[in-house]
Short mmCIF file of C-alpha atoms in Angstrom, two decimals:
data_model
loop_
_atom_site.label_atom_id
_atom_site.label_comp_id
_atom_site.label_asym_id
_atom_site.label_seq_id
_atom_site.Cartn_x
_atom_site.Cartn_y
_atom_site.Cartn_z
CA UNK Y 10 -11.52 16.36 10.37
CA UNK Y 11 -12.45 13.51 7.90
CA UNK Y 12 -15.34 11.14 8.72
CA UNK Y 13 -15.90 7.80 6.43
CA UNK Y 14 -18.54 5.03 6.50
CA UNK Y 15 -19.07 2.93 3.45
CA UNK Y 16 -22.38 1.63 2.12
CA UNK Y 17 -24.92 2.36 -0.42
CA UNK Y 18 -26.16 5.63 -1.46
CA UNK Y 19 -28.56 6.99 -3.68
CA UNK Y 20 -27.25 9.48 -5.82
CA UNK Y 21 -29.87 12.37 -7.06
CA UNK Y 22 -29.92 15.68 -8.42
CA UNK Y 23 -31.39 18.09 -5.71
CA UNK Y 24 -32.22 21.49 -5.68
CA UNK Y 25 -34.95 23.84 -7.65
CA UNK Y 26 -34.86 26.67 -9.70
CA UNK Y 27 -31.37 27.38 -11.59
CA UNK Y 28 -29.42 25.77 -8.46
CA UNK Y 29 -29.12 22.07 -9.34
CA UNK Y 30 -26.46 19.99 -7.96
CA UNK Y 31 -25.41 15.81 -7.17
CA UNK Y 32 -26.06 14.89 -3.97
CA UNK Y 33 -25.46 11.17 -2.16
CA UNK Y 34 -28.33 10.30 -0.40
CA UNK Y 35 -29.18 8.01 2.29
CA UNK Y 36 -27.72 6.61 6.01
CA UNK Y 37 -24.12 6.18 4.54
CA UNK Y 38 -23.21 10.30 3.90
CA UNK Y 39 -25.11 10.86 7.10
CA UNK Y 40 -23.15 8.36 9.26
CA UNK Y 41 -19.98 9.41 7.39
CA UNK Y 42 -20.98 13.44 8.58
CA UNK Y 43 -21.57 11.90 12.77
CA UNK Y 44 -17.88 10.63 12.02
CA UNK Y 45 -16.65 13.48 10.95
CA UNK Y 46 -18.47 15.44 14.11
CA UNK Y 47 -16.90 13.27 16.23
CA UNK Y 48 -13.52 12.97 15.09
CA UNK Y 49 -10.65 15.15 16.79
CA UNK Y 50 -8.86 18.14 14.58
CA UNK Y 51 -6.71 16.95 11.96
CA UNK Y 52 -7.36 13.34 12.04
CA UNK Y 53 -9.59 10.79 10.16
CA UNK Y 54 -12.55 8.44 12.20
CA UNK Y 55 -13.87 5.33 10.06
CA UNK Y 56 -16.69 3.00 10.61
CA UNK Y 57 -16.40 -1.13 11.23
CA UNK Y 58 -17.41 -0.72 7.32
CA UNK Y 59 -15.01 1.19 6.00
CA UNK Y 60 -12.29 -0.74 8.38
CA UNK Y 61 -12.83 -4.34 6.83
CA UNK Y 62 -12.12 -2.56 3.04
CA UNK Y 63 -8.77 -0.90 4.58
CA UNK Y 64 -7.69 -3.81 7.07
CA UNK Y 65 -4.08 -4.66 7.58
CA UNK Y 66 -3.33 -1.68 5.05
CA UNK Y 67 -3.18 1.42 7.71
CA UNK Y 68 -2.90 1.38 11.16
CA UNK Y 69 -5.86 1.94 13.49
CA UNK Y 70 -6.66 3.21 16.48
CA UNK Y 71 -9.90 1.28 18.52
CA UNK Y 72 -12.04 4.22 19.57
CA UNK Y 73 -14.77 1.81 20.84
CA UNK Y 74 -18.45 2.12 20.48
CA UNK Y 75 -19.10 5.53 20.11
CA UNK Y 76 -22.93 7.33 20.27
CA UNK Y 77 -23.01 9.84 17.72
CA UNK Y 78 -26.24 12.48 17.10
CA UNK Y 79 -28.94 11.24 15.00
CA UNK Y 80 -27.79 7.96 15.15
CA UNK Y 81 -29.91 5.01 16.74
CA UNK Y 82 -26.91 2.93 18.24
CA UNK Y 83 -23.83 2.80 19.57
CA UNK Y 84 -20.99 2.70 16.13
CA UNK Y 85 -17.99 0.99 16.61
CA UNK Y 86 -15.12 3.51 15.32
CA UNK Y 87 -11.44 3.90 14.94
CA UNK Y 88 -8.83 6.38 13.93
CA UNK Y 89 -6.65 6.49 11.23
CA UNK Y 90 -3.22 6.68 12.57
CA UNK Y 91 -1.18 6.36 9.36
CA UNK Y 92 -0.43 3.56 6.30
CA UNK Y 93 0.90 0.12 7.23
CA UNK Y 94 4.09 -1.34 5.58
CA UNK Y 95 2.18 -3.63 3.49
CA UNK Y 96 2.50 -3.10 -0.25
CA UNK Y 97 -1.02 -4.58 -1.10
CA UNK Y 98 -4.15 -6.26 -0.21
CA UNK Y 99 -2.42 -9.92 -0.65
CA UNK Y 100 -0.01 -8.55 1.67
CA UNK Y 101 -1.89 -7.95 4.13
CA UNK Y 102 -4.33 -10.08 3.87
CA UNK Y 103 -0.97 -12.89 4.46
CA UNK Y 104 -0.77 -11.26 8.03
CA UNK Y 105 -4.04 -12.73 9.17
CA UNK Y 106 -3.44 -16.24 7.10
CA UNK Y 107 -3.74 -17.10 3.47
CA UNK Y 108 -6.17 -20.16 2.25
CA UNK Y 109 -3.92 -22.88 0.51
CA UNK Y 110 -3.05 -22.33 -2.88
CA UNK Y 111 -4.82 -24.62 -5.03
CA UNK Y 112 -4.53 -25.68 -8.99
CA UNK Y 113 -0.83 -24.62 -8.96
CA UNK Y 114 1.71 -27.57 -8.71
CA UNK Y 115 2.63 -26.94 -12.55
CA UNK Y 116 3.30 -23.35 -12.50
CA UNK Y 117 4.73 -23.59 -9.00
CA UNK Y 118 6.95 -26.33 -10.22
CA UNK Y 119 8.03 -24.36 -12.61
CA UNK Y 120 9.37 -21.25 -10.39
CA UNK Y 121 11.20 -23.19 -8.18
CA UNK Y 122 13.22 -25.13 -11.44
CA UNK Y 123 14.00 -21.69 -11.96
CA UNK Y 124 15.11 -20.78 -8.47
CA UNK Y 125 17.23 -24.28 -8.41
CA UNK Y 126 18.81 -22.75 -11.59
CA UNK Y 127 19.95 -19.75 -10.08
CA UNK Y 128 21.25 -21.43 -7.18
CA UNK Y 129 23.60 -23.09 -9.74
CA UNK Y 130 24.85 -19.49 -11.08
CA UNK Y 131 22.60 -19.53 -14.04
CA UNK Y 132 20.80 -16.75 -13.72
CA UNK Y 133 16.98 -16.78 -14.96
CA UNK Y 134 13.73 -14.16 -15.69
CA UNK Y 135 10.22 -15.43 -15.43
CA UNK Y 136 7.12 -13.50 -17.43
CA UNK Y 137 3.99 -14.72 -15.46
CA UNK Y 138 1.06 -13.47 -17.38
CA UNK Y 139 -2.53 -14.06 -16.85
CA UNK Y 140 -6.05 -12.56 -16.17
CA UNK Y 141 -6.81 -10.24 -13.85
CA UNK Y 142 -7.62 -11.57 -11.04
CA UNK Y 143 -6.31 -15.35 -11.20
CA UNK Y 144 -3.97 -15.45 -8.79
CA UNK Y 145 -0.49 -13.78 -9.71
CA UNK Y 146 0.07 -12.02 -6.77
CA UNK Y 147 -1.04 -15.22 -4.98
CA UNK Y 148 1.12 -17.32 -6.41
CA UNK Y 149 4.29 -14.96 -6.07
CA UNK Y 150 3.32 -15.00 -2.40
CA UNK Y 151 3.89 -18.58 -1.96
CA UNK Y 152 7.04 -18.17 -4.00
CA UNK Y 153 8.27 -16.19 -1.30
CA UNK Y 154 6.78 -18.39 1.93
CA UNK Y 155 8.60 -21.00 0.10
CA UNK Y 156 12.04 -19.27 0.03
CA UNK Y 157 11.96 -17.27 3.45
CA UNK Y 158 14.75 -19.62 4.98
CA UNK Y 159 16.62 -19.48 1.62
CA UNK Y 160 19.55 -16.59 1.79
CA UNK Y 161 18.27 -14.04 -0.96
CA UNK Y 162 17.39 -10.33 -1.52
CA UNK Y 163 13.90 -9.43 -2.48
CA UNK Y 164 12.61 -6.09 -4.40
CA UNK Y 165 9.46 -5.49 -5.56
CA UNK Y 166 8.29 -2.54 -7.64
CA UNK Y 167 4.41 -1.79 -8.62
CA UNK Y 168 3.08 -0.25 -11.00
CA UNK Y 169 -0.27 1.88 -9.96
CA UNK Y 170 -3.26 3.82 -11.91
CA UNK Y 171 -2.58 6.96 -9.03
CA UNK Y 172 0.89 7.88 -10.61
CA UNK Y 173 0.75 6.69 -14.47
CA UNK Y 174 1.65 10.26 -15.09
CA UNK Y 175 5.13 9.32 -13.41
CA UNK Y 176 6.76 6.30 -15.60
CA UNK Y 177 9.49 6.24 -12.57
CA UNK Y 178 7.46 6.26 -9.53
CA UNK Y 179 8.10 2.35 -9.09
CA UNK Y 180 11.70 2.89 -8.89
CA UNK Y 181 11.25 5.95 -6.99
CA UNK Y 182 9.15 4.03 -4.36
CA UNK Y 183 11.73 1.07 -4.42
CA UNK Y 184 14.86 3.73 -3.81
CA UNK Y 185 12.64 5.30 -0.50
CA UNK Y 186 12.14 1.96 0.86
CA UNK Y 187 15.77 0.72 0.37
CA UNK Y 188 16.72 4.02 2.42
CA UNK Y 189 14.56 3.48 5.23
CA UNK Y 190 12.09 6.79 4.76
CA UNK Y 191 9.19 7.35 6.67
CA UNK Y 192 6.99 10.05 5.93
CA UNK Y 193 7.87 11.87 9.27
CA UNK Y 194 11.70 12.16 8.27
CA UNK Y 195 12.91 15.40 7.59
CA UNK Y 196 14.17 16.26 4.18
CA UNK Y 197 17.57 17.02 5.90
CA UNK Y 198 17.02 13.05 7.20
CA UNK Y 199 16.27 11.84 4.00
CA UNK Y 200 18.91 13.67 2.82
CA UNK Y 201 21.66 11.90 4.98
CA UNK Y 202 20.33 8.83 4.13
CA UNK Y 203 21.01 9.07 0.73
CA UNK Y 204 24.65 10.49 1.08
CA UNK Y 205 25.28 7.62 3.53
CA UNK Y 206 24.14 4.78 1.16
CA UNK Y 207 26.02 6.47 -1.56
CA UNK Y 208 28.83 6.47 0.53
CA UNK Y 209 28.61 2.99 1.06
CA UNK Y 210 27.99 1.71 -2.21
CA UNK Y 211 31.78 3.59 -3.01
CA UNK Y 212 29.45 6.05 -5.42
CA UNK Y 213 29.30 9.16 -3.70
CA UNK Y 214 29.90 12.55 -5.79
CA UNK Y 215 28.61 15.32 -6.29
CA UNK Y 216 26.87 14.68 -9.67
CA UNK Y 217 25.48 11.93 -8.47
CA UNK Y 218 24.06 13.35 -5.61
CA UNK Y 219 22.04 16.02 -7.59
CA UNK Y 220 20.73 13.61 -9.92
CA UNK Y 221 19.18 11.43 -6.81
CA UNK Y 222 18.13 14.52 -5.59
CA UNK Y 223 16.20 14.87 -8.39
CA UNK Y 224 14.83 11.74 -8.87
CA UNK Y 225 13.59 12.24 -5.33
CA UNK Y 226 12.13 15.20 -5.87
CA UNK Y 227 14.93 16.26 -2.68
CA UNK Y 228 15.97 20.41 -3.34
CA UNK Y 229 19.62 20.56 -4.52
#
């Protein structure tokens, strides 16, 4: 069972004698414990808190107001169920309703001179470079609202701190999501699903099989 609230703490080294160790402090770790109490084996219970940082990014369960030991009031909690299908804050975030982009006729100009371009058969790559921060993702996101009724195939790979020990996990990801896995298939399920979209991109053999397989990380 995994309880989380977030807030501030007050991080301190407790303890006497030769036992010293780095404790958090405060209301925050002790909520996050109540949680934690409360929630049912094997599953995770959050606090409103910790829900607005993880909105529209995994899929909750309302447990209502629950009143937990130590604790003065009522605390509104839910349950964890599992990760959404959007692939970032922006994305969700565009869910609930984006604010108008702003400052960007130029660049946005620019994008779709390059989409009318490949419309013509000439085909074109755009490097958008900027800050941190300044609205990249944003603008890409209108770039898509703008071409949702235009006939077109999308893929989007991301680069992340959590796997820069794997140079291929972007293309890795991309593969998964092209096949339709979910984290509850079987490997024998994932397994089919790469044979049949081998099979239908007239590229099934056994080599190639085994070296998807191990891209995968799938046992050969």
């Amino acid at each position: 069972r995994i309880g989380i609230h977030t807030g501030l703490v007050v991080v301190g080294e407790v303890g006497s004698g030769g036992r010293h160790e780095q404790l958090a402090l405060g209301p925050t770790p002790n909520l996050a414990a109540r949680l934690q109490a409360a929630a049912e084996p094997d599953s995770i219970l959050i606090s409103d808190a910790t829900h607005r940082s993880i909105e529209g990014l995994f899929i909750c369960l309302d447990r209502g107001a629950l009143s937990l030991k130590g604790i003065s009031e009522p605390v509104h909690a839910r349950r964890v169920l599992g990760e959404s299908e959007a692939r970032g804050r922006l994305d969700a975030a565009a869910r609930r309703g984006l604010t108008p982009l702003v400052g960007r006729s130029e660049e946005m100009g620019l994008l779709l001179q390059r989409w009318e371009q490949v419309i013509d058969g000439h085909g074109q790559a755009v490097l958008l470079t900027a800050e941190p921060g300044i609205g990249k993702s944003r603008m890409m996101q209108e770039l898509r609202a703008r071409l949702a009724d235009e006939p077109h195939v999308e893929h989007e790979l991301r680069c992340s701190p959590y796997h820069e020990h794997s140079p291929l996990y972007p293309v890795i990801e991309l593969i998964a999501r092209v096949l339709g896995w979910r984290r509850e298939h079987t490997i024998d399920a994932k397994l089919a699903a790469l044979e049949a979209a081998l099979i239908q991109a007239g590229m099934l053999s056994e080599e190639r099989m085994c070296l998807m397989s191990v891209l995968l990380s799938l046992p050969v």
